[in-house]
CSV table of C-alpha atoms in Angstrom, one decimal:
chain,number,residue,atom,x,y,z
A,1,MET,CA,-13.1,-7.8,-11.3
A,2,ARG,CA,-12.3,-10.9,-8.8
A,3,ILE,CA,-9.6,-9.5,-6.3
A,4,LEU,CA,-7.3,-11.5,-3.6
A,5,VAL,CA,-6.7,-9.4,-0.8
A,6,LEU,CA,-3.6,-10.6,1.2
A,7,GLN,CA,-4.0,-8.0,5.3
A,8,HIS,CA,-1.5,-8.2,7.7
A,9,GLY,CA,-3.7,-7.3,10.7
A,10,HIS,CA,-7.9,-7.4,10.5
A,11,VAL,CA,-7.4,-3.7,10.8
A,12,GLU,CA,-5.0,-3.4,7.6
A,13,HIS,CA,-7.8,-3.9,4.9
A,14,PRO,CA,-8.5,-2.0,2.1
A,15,GLY,CA,-9.9,1.4,3.5
A,16,ARG,CA,-11.9,4.2,2.0
A,17,LEU,CA,-10.8,1.9,-1.4
A,18,ARG,CA,-13.6,-0.7,-0.2
A,19,GLN,CA,-16.3,2.0,-1.0
A,20,PHE,CA,-14.5,1.7,-5.0
A,21,LEU,CA,-15.0,-1.4,-5.0
A,22,ALA,CA,-18.2,-1.8,-3.9
A,23,GLU,CA,-19.5,1.0,-6.4
A,24,ASP,CA,-18.0,-0.9,-9.0
A,25,GLY,CA,-19.2,-3.8,-8.0
A,26,HIS,CA,-15.8,-5.8,-8.2
A,27,ASP,CA,-15.9,-9.2,-5.7
A,28,TRP,CA,-12.8,-8.8,-3.0
A,29,GLN,CA,-11.4,-11.8,-1.0
A,30,ALA,CA,-9.5,-11.0,2.2
A,31,VAL,CA,-7.1,-13.3,3.7
A,32,VAL,CA,-5.4,-12.3,7.0
A,33,LEU,CA,-1.9,-13.9,6.6
A,34,THR,CA,-1.4,-13.7,10.7
A,35,GLU,CA,-4.0,-16.3,11.0
A,36,GLU,CA,-4.3,-18.6,7.2
A,37,ALA,CA,-2.6,-19.1,4.5
A,38,PRO,CA,-4.0,-17.2,0.7
A,39,PRO,CA,-5.3,-19.5,-1.6
A,40,PRO,CA,-4.1,-20.2,-4.7
A,41,LEU,CA,-4.0,-17.4,-7.2
A,42,ASP,CA,-6.1,-19.3,-10.1
A,43,GLY,CA,-9.7,-17.5,-10.4
A,44,PHE,CA,-8.6,-13.7,-9.2
A,45,ASP,CA,-8.0,-11.4,-11.9
A,46,ALA,CA,-5.3,-9.0,-9.6
A,47,LEU,CA,-3.3,-8.8,-6.3
A,48,TRP,CA,-3.5,-6.5,-3.3
A,49,VAL,CA,-1.2,-6.5,-0.4
A,50,MET,CA,-2.1,-4.4,2.3
A,51,GLY,CA,0.4,-2.5,5.0
A,52,GLY,CA,1.3,-4.0,8.6
A,53,ALA,CA,3.3,-3.6,11.1
A,54,MET,CA,5.8,-6.1,10.3
A,55,ASP,CA,9.1,-5.3,8.1
A,56,VAL,CA,10.1,-7.6,5.2
A,57,TRP,CA,13.0,-9.0,6.3
A,58,GLU,CA,11.6,-10.6,9.5
A,59,GLU,CA,11.0,-14.2,8.0
A,60,GLU,CA,12.5,-15.9,11.5
A,61,ALA,CA,9.6,-14.2,13.4
A,62,HIS,CA,7.0,-14.3,10.8
A,63,PRO,CA,7.7,-17.3,8.0
A,64,TRP,CA,4.7,-17.0,6.1
A,65,LEU,CA,6.3,-13.8,4.6
A,66,ARG,CA,8.5,-16.0,2.5
A,67,ARG,CA,5.4,-17.2,1.0
A,68,GLU,CA,4.1,-14.2,0.4
A,69,LYS,CA,7.0,-13.1,-1.6
A,70,ALA,CA,7.0,-16.1,-3.5
A,71,LEU,CA,2.8,-15.5,-4.1
A,72,ILE,CA,3.7,-12.1,-5.2
A,73,ARG,CA,6.4,-12.7,-7.7
A,74,GLU,CA,4.3,-15.5,-9.3
A,75,ALA,CA,1.1,-12.6,-9.3
A,76,VAL,CA,2.8,-10.0,-10.9
A,77,ALA,CA,6.7,-11.8,-12.6
A,78,GLU,CA,4.6,-14.6,-13.7
A,79,ARG,CA,1.0,-14.4,-14.6
A,80,GLY,CA,1.3,-10.3,-15.1
A,81,LEU,CA,-1.3,-9.4,-13.1
A,82,PRO,CA,-2.3,-6.1,-11.7
A,83,TYR,CA,-0.9,-5.8,-8.2
A,84,LEU,CA,-1.3,-2.5,-5.7
A,85,GLY,CA,0.7,-2.7,-2.7
A,86,LEU,CA,0.5,0.1,-0.2
A,87,CYS,CA,2.7,0.8,2.2
A,88,LEU,CA,4.8,-3.2,3.6
A,89,GLY,CA,2.8,-4.1,0.4
A,90,HIS,CA,4.9,-1.3,-2.1
A,91,GLN,CA,7.9,-3.0,0.0
A,92,LEU,CA,7.6,-6.6,-0.4
A,93,LEU,CA,6.8,-5.9,-4.4
A,94,ALA,CA,10.2,-4.2,-4.9
A,95,GLU,CA,12.0,-7.9,-2.8
A,96,ALA,CA,9.9,-10.5,-4.4
A,97,LEU,CA,11.3,-9.0,-7.7
A,98,GLY,CA,14.5,-8.8,-6.4
A,99,GLY,CA,15.0,-5.0,-4.9
A,100,ALA,CA,15.8,-4.2,-1.7
A,101,CYS,CA,14.4,-2.6,1.8
A,102,ALA,CA,16.7,-0.9,4.9
A,103,ASP,CA,15.2,0.9,8.1
A,104,GLY,CA,15.3,4.3,7.8
A,105,ALA,CA,13.7,7.5,9.6
A,106,VAL,CA,10.5,7.6,11.4
A,107,GLU,CA,7.6,9.0,8.9
A,108,VAL,CA,4.2,9.2,10.1
A,109,GLY,CA,2.1,11.9,9.5
A,110,MET,CA,0.9,13.7,6.4
A,111,MET,CA,3.5,15.2,4.4
A,112,ASP,CA,4.1,15.7,0.9
A,113,VAL,CA,5.0,13.5,-1.8
A,114,HIS,CA,6.0,15.0,-4.9
A,115,LEU,CA,5.8,12.5,-8.7
A,116,THR,CA,9.0,12.7,-10.9
A,117,GLU,CA,9.2,13.1,-14.1
A,118,GLU,CA,8.1,9.6,-15.0
A,119,GLY,CA,5.3,9.7,-12.7
A,120,ALA,CA,3.7,12.6,-14.3
A,121,SER,CA,3.8,11.2,-17.5
A,122,GLY,CA,2.4,7.6,-16.6
A,123,VAL,CA,-0.6,6.9,-16.1
A,124,PHE,CA,-1.0,5.6,-12.4
A,125,LEU,CA,-0.6,9.0,-10.4
A,126,ASP,CA,-2.2,11.0,-13.4
A,127,GLY,CA,-3.9,13.5,-13.1
A,128,LEU,CA,-2.6,14.2,-9.5
A,129,GLU,CA,-0.8,17.4,-8.6
A,130,SER,CA,2.5,17.5,-7.6
A,131,PRO,CA,3.1,17.7,-4.6
A,132,PHE,CA,-0.2,16.0,-3.3
A,133,ARG,CA,-1.0,15.2,0.3
A,134,ALA,CA,-0.5,11.9,2.1
A,135,MET,CA,-0.6,10.0,5.3
A,136,GLN,CA,2.5,7.9,6.0
A,137,TRP,CA,3.1,5.8,8.7
A,138,HIS,CA,6.6,3.9,7.8
A,139,HIS,CA,10.1,3.3,9.0
A,140,ALA,CA,11.1,0.7,6.6
A,141,ARG,CA,11.6,2.2,2.7
A,142,VAL,CA,12.9,0.8,-0.9
A,143,GLU,CA,16.5,0.6,-0.2
A,144,ARG,CA,17.0,-0.3,-4.2
A,145,VAL,CA,13.9,-1.1,-7.0
A,146,PRO,CA,13.8,-4.5,-8.8
A,147,ASP,CA,15.3,-4.2,-12.1
A,148,GLY,CA,13.0,-2.5,-14.9
A,149,ALA,CA,11.2,-0.5,-11.8
A,150,ARG,CA,10.6,2.5,-12.6
A,151,VAL,CA,9.9,5.2,-9.8
A,152,LEU,CA,7.3,7.6,-9.9
A,153,ALA,CA,7.4,9.5,-6.7
A,154,THR,CA,9.3,11.1,-4.2
A,155,SER,CA,9.7,12.6,-1.0
A,156,PRO,CA,12.1,14.1,1.0
A,157,GLY,CA,12.4,11.6,3.5
A,158,THR,CA,11.5,8.7,1.2
A,159,ALA,CA,13.3,8.4,-2.2
A,160,VAL,CA,11.0,5.6,-3.4
A,161,GLU,CA,7.0,6.6,-2.2
A,162,ALA,CA,5.9,5.5,-5.8
A,163,MET,CA,7.0,3.0,-7.8
A,164,ALA,CA,5.7,0.8,-11.1
A,165,TRP,CA,6.9,-2.9,-12.6
A,166,GLY,CA,5.7,-3.6,-16.0
A,167,PRO,CA,2.5,-1.7,-16.9
A,168,ARG,CA,-0.3,-3.2,-14.4
A,169,ALA,CA,1.9,-3.5,-10.8
A,170,LEU,CA,2.2,-0.6,-8.5
A,171,GLY,CA,3.8,0.0,-5.2
A,172,LEU,CA,2.6,3.6,-2.8
A,173,GLN,CA,5.2,3.8,0.1
A,174,PHE,CA,2.4,6.3,1.3
A,175,HIS,CA,-1.7,4.6,2.6
A,176,LEU,CA,-3.5,5.4,0.4
A,177,GLU,CA,-6.2,4.1,2.1
A,178,ALA,CA,-6.4,5.9,5.1
A,179,ASP,CA,-9.2,8.1,5.2
A,180,ALA,CA,-10.2,9.5,8.6
A,181,GLY,CA,-12.4,6.6,9.5
A,182,THR,CA,-9.9,4.2,9.0
A,183,PHE,CA,-6.7,6.0,10.4
A,184,ASP,CA,-9.9,6.0,13.7
A,185,GLY,CA,-9.8,2.4,13.6
A,186,TRP,CA,-6.0,1.6,13.5
A,187,LEU,CA,-5.9,3.8,16.9
A,188,GLY,CA,-8.9,2.3,18.3
A,189,LYS,CA,-9.9,-1.3,17.3
A,190,GLY,CA,-6.6,-1.9,15.6
A,191,GLY,CA,-5.2,-0.8,19.2
A,192,HIS,CA,-1.7,1.5,17.9
A,193,ARG,CA,-2.5,5.0,19.6
A,194,GLY,CA,-0.2,3.9,21.9
A,195,ALA,CA,2.4,3.0,18.9
A,196,LEU,CA,1.7,6.9,17.4
A,197,GLU,CA,2.0,8.4,20.8
A,198,ARG,CA,5.7,6.2,21.4
A,199,GLU,CA,6.5,8.1,17.9
A,200,LEU,CA,5.1,11.2,18.2
A,201,GLY,CA,4.1,12.0,22.1
A,202,GLN,CA,0.2,12.8,23.0
A,203,ALA,CA,0.9,16.5,21.2
A,204,GLY,CA,2.2,15.0,18.3
A,205,ALA,CA,-0.2,12.5,18.3
A,206,ASP,CA,-3.4,14.2,19.2
A,207,ALA,CA,-2.0,16.5,15.9
A,208,THR,CA,-1.4,13.9,13.4
A,209,VAL,CA,-4.6,12.7,14.2
A,210,ALA,CA,-6.6,16.4,13.9
A,211,ALA,CA,-4.6,16.3,10.3
A,212,ASN,CA,-6.1,13.0,8.7
A,213,ARG,CA,-9.4,14.3,9.7
A,214,ALA,CA,-9.1,17.6,8.5
A,215,GLU,CA,-7.7,16.3,5.6
A,216,SER,CA,-9.6,13.6,4.7
A,217,PRO,CA,-11.8,14.7,1.8
A,218,ALA,CA,-8.3,15.7,-0.3
A,219,LEU,CA,-7.1,11.8,1.0
A,220,ILE,CA,-10.5,10.7,-0.3
A,221,ARG,CA,-10.2,12.4,-3.4
A,222,THR,CA,-6.3,11.3,-4.0
A,223,ALA,CA,-7.3,7.6,-3.6
A,224,GLU,CA,-10.3,8.0,-5.9
A,225,ARG,CA,-8.0,9.0,-8.7
A,226,VAL,CA,-5.3,6.6,-8.2
A,227,TYR,CA,-7.7,3.7,-7.4
A,228,ILE,CA,-9.1,4.8,-11.3
A,229,ASN,CA,-6.2,5.4,-13.1
A,230,TRP,CA,-4.9,1.6,-11.2
A,231,LEU,CA,-8.5,-0.1,-12.9
A,232,GLN,CA,-7.0,1.6,-16.4
A,233,ALA,CA,-3.8,-0.1,-15.9
A,234,ALA,CA,-5.3,-3.2,-15.3
A,235,ALA,CA,-7.3,-3.8,-18.4
A,236,GLN,CA,-4.2,-3.0,-20.7
A,237,ALA,CA,-3.7,-6.9,-21.9
């Protein structure tokens, strides 16, 4: 499989999922949208869209967001390509297909996510217990899902933690990719430690880092399970 990966910064990469792709022999091409335009979808078998610090409605500050939404709509609604969106990528999927996002309460840290009946019986989140733990870092959220979307998971602070559209498009509000190494990269090389402390205070930031590290093995198991499930869905005609 050849996957186009849209990133909104250099550290907002697929994280732990990179190891799974390498082990399975899949090829992926990353495009950092703050620096370059994405290529045409011809020749790609799937589209992944990662997280980012900007919001889906900030098109004045980030004009490329309009083009990104159009590309997502082309990939999912017109071409039927398999899709995986994480955090901002989840919100962009909703907006590209006619849903809407809005500002909400900040959610940062390790939190419980609960499967809906649709999620428990579907393919994408098969094999996960409810609730399962996930890494969160967002304030915007999907306020209205697109027509035809199915809500697969929810949490006390976010009604749409996971959403499927059609048989092969999956959006996750939580950071599936954020094992300890990925999260440490956001704070260190990515320079986001200050943002974490502004939101949680120094003690809260330290506690979040410790919790992420302690629960990283479980996060990796969840990521691998969802990755395998996504591949199964992607293989559907």
